[in-house]
Short mmCIF file of C-alpha atoms in Angstrom, two decimals:
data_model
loop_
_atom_site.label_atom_id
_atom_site.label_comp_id
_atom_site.label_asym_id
_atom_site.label_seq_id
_atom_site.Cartn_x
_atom_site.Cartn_y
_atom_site.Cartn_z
CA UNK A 1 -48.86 -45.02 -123.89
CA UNK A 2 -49.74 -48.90 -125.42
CA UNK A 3 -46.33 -48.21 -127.64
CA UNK A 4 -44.19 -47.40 -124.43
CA UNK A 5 -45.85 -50.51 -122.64
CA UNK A 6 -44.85 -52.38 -126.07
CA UNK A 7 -41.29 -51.44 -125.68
CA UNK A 8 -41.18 -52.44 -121.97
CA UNK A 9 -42.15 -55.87 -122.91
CA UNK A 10 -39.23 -56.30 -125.69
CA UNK A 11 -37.06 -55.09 -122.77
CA UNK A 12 -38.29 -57.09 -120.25
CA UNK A 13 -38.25 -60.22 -122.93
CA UNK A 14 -34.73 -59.55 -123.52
CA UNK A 15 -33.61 -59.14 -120.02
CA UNK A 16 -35.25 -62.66 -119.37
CA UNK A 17 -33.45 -64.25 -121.67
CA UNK A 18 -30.16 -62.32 -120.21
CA UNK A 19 -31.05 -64.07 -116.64
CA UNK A 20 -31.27 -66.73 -118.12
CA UNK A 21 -28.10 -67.05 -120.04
CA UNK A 22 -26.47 -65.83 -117.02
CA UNK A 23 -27.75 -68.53 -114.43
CA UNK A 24 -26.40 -71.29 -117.28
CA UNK A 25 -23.14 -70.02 -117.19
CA UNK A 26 -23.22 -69.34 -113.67
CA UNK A 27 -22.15 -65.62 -113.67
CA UNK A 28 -23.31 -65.05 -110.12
CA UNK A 29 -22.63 -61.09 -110.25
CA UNK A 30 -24.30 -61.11 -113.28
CA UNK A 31 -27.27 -62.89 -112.64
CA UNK A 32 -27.91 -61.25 -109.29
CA UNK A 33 -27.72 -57.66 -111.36
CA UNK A 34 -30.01 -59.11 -114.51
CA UNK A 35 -32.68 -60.56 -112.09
CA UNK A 36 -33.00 -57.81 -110.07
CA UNK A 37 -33.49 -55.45 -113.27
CA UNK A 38 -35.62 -57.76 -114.65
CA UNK A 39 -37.97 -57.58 -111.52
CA UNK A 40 -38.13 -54.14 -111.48
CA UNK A 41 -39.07 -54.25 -114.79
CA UNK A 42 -42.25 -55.85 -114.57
CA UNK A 43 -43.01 -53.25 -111.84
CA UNK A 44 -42.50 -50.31 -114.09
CA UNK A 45 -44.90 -52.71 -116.55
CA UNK A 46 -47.53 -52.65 -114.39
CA UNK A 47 -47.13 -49.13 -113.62
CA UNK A 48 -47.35 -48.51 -117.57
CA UNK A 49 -50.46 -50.74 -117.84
CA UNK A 50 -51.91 -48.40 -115.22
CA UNK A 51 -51.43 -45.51 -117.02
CA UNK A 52 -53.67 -47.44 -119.86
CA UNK A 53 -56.60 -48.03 -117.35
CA UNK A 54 -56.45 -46.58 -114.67
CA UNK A 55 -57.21 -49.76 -112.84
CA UNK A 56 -57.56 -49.72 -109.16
CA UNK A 57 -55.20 -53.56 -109.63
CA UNK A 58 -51.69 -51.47 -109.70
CA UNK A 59 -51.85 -50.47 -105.84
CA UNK A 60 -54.08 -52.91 -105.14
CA UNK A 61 -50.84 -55.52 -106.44
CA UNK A 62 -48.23 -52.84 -105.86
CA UNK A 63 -47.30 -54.72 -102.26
CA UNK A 64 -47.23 -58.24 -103.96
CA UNK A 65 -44.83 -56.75 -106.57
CA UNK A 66 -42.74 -55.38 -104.14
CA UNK A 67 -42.20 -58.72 -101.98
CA UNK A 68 -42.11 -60.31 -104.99
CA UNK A 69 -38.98 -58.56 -105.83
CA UNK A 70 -37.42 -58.45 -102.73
CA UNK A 71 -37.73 -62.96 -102.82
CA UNK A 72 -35.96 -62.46 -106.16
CA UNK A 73 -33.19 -60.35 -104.70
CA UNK A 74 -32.75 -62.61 -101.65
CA UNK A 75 -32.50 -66.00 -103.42
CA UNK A 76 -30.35 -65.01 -105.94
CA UNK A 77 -27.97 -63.45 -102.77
CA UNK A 78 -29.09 -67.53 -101.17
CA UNK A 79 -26.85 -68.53 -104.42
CA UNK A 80 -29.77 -70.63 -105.87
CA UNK A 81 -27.62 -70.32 -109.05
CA UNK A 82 -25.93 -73.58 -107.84
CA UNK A 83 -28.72 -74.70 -105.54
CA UNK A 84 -26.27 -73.20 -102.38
CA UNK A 85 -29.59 -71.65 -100.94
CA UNK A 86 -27.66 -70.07 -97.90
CA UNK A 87 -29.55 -68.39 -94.89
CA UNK A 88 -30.87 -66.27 -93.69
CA UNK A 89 -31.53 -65.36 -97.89
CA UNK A 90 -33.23 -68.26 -98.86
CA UNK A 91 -35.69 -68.47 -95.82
CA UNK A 92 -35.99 -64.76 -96.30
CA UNK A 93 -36.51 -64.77 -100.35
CA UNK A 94 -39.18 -67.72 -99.44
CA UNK A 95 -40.83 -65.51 -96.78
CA UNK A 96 -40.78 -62.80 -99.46
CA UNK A 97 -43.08 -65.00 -101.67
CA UNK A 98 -45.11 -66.20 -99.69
CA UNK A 99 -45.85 -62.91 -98.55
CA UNK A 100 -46.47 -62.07 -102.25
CA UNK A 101 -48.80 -64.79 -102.74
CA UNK A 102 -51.01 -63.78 -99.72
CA UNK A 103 -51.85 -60.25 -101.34
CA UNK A 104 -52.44 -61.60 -104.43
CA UNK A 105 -54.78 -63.89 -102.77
CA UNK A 106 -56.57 -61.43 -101.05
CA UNK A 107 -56.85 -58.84 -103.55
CA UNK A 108 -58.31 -61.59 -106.30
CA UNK A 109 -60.52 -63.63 -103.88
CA UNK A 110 -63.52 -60.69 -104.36
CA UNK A 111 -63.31 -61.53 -107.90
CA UNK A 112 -64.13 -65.24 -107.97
CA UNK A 113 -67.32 -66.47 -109.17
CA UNK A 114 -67.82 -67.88 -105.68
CA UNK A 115 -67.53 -66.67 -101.92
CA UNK A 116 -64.40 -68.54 -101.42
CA UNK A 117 -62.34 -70.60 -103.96
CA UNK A 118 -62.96 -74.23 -104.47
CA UNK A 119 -60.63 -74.53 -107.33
CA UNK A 120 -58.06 -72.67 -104.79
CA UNK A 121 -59.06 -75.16 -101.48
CA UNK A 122 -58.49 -78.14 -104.06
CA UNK A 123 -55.26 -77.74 -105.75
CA UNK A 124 -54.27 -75.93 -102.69
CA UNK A 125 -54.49 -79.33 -100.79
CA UNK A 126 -52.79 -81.40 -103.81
CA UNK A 127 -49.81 -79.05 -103.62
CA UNK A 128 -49.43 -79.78 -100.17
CA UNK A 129 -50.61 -83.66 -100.40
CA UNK A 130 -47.77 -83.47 -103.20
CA UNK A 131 -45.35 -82.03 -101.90
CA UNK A 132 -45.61 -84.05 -98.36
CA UNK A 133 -44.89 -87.07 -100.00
CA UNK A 134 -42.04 -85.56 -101.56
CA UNK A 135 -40.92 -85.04 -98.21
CA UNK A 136 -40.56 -88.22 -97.35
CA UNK A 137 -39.21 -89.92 -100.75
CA UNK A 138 -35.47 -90.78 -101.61
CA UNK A 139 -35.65 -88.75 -104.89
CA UNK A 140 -35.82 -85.46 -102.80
CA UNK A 141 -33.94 -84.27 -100.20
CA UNK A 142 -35.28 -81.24 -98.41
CA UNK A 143 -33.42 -80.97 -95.19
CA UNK A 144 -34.66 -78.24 -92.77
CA UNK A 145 -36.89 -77.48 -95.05
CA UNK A 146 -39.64 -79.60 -95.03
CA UNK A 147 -42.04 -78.01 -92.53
CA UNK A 148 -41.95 -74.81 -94.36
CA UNK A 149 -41.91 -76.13 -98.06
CA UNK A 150 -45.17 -77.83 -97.37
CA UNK A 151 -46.68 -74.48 -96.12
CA UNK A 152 -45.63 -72.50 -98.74
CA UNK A 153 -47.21 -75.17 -101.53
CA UNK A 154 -50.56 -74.79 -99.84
CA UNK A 155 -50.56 -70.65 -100.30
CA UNK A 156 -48.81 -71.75 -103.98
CA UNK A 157 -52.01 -74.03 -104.04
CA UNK A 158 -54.46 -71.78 -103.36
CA UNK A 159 -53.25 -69.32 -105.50
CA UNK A 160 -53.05 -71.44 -108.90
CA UNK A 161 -56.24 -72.72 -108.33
CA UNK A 162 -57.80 -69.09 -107.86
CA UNK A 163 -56.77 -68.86 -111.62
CA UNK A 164 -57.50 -72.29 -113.17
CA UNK A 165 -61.16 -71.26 -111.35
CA UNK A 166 -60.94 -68.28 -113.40
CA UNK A 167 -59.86 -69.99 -116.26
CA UNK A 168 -62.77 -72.24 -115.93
CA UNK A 169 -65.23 -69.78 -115.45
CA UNK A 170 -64.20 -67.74 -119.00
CA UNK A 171 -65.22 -70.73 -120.68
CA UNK A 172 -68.39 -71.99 -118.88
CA UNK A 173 -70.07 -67.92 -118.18
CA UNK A 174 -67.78 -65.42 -119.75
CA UNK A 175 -65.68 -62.95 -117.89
CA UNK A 176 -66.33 -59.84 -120.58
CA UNK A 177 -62.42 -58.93 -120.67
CA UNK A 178 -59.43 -61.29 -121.79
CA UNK A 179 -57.82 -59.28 -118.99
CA UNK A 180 -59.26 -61.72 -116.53
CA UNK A 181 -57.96 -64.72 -118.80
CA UNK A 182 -54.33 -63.13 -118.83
CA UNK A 183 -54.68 -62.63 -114.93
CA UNK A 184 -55.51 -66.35 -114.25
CA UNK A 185 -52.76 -67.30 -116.59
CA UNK A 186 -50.56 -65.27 -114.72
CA UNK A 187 -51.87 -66.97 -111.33
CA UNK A 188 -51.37 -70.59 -113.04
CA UNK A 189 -48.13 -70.03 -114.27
CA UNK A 190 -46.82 -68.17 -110.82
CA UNK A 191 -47.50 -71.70 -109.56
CA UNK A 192 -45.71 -73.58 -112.31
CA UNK A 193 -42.93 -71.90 -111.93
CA UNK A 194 -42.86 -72.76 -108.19
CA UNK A 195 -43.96 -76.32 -108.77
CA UNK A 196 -41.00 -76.86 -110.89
CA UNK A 197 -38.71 -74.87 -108.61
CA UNK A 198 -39.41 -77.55 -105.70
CA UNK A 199 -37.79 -79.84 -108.10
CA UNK A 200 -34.42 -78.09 -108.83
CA UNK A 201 -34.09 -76.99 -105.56
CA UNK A 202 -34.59 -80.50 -103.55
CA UNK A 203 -34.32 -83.01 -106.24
CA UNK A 204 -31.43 -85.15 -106.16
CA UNK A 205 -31.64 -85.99 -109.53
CA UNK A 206 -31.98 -82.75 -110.95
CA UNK A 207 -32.86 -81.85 -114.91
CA UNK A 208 -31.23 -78.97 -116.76
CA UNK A 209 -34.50 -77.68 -118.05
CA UNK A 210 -35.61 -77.04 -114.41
CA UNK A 211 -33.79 -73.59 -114.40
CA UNK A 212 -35.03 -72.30 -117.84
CA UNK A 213 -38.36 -73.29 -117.20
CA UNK A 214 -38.83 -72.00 -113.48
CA UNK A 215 -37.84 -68.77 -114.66
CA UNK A 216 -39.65 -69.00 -118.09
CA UNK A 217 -43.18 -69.25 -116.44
CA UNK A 218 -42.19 -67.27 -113.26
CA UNK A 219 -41.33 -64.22 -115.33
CA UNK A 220 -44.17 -64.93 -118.14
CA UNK A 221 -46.54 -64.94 -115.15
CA UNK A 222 -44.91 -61.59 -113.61
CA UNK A 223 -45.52 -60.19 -116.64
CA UNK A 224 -49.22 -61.20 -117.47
CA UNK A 225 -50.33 -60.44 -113.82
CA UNK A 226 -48.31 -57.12 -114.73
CA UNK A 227 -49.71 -55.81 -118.02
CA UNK A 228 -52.92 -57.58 -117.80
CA UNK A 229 -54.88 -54.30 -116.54
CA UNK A 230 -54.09 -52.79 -120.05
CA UNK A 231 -56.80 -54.97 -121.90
CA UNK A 232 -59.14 -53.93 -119.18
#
């Protein structure tokens, strides 16, 4: 089963890199069919990973998968390709994530080395510190989406610092599986990717790394907090 997991990954690797190309030379059509292909892909991942452990994680992240593919669907039909973000997609897509985030939240929490995350309650509030002062700069311009962007970097937050608390505590007590290292890495990058997304979606001044790279660490992430269960 570990070789069929193996050859998911090349695929998945490869279909990355097709999204990727695609959003570059803004093939709409084609990006819309690579991404969603790609996202399904790191379900049937996880699913493979399963098959390794038998880890109660697969249904217990099964809904945050899902919801995680349904915000890719919807904000590549919002157009982000060119930063369009039409509704109701993009509000939808967001929804989608946040959604995602929650379960992933609540399934990890009774794995912390504490009753309720500090790491996640700190860097939960400098997302949202952050990303409220973005709110009100000149660089960015976030139009009716300021309310709701500030909400969704607190559950981002929480989330990222669930896994840099993980991180942490590999070093400082142990955790007895790199599993739990390539779950937190997951978490942290899940939030990268969304930290860097704020910028190419309401930046004015916007790089051309930002696309590469949001989709670099969102699908690196998908795929660690996929497969992770394997090394378990």
């Amino acid at each position: 089963m570990k070789i069929i997991l193996e050859i998911i990954t090349a695929v998945y690797a490869v279909m990355v890199y097709g999204t990727i190309i695609n959003m570059y030379r803004q093939k709409q059509k084609s990006y819309l069919i690579f991404k969603t292909f790609t996202s399904l892909i790191f379900i049937l991942m996880a699913a493979a990973a399963f098959r390794i452990s038998g880890s109660e994680f697969f249904a217990a992240f099964l809904p945050a998968y899902f919801f995680c593919l349904v915000g890719d669907v919807m904000l590549a039909l919002a157009h982000e390709i060119d930063n369009k973000l039409r509704n109701p997609q993009f509000t939808i897509g967001v929804g989608a994530f946040a959604i995602a985030h929650l379960f992933f939240i609540w399934r990890i929490q009774p794995y912390m080395f504490s009753g309720v995350s500090i790491g996640g309650i700190i860097v939960s509030l400098l997302m949202g510190t952050y990303t409220f002062l973005t709110t009100r700069s000149t660089a960015f311009d976030y139009g009716n989406n300021k309310i709701p962007s500030i909400l969704y970097s607190l559950i981002v937050g929480f989330l990222g610092g669930m896994g840099i608390e993980l991180l942490v505590g590999a070093v400082m007590e142990g955790l007895g599986s790199p599993a739990y290292v390539l779950m937190a890495l997951g978490m942290v990058f899940f939030m990268a990717s969304d930290f860097i997304l704020a910028n190419k979606y309401f930046r004015k001044e916007r790089k051309s790394w930002y696309g590469a790279s949001v989709l670099v660490f969102y699908y690196g992430g998908m795929g660690l907090l996929a497969a992770f269960t394997a090394f378990l």
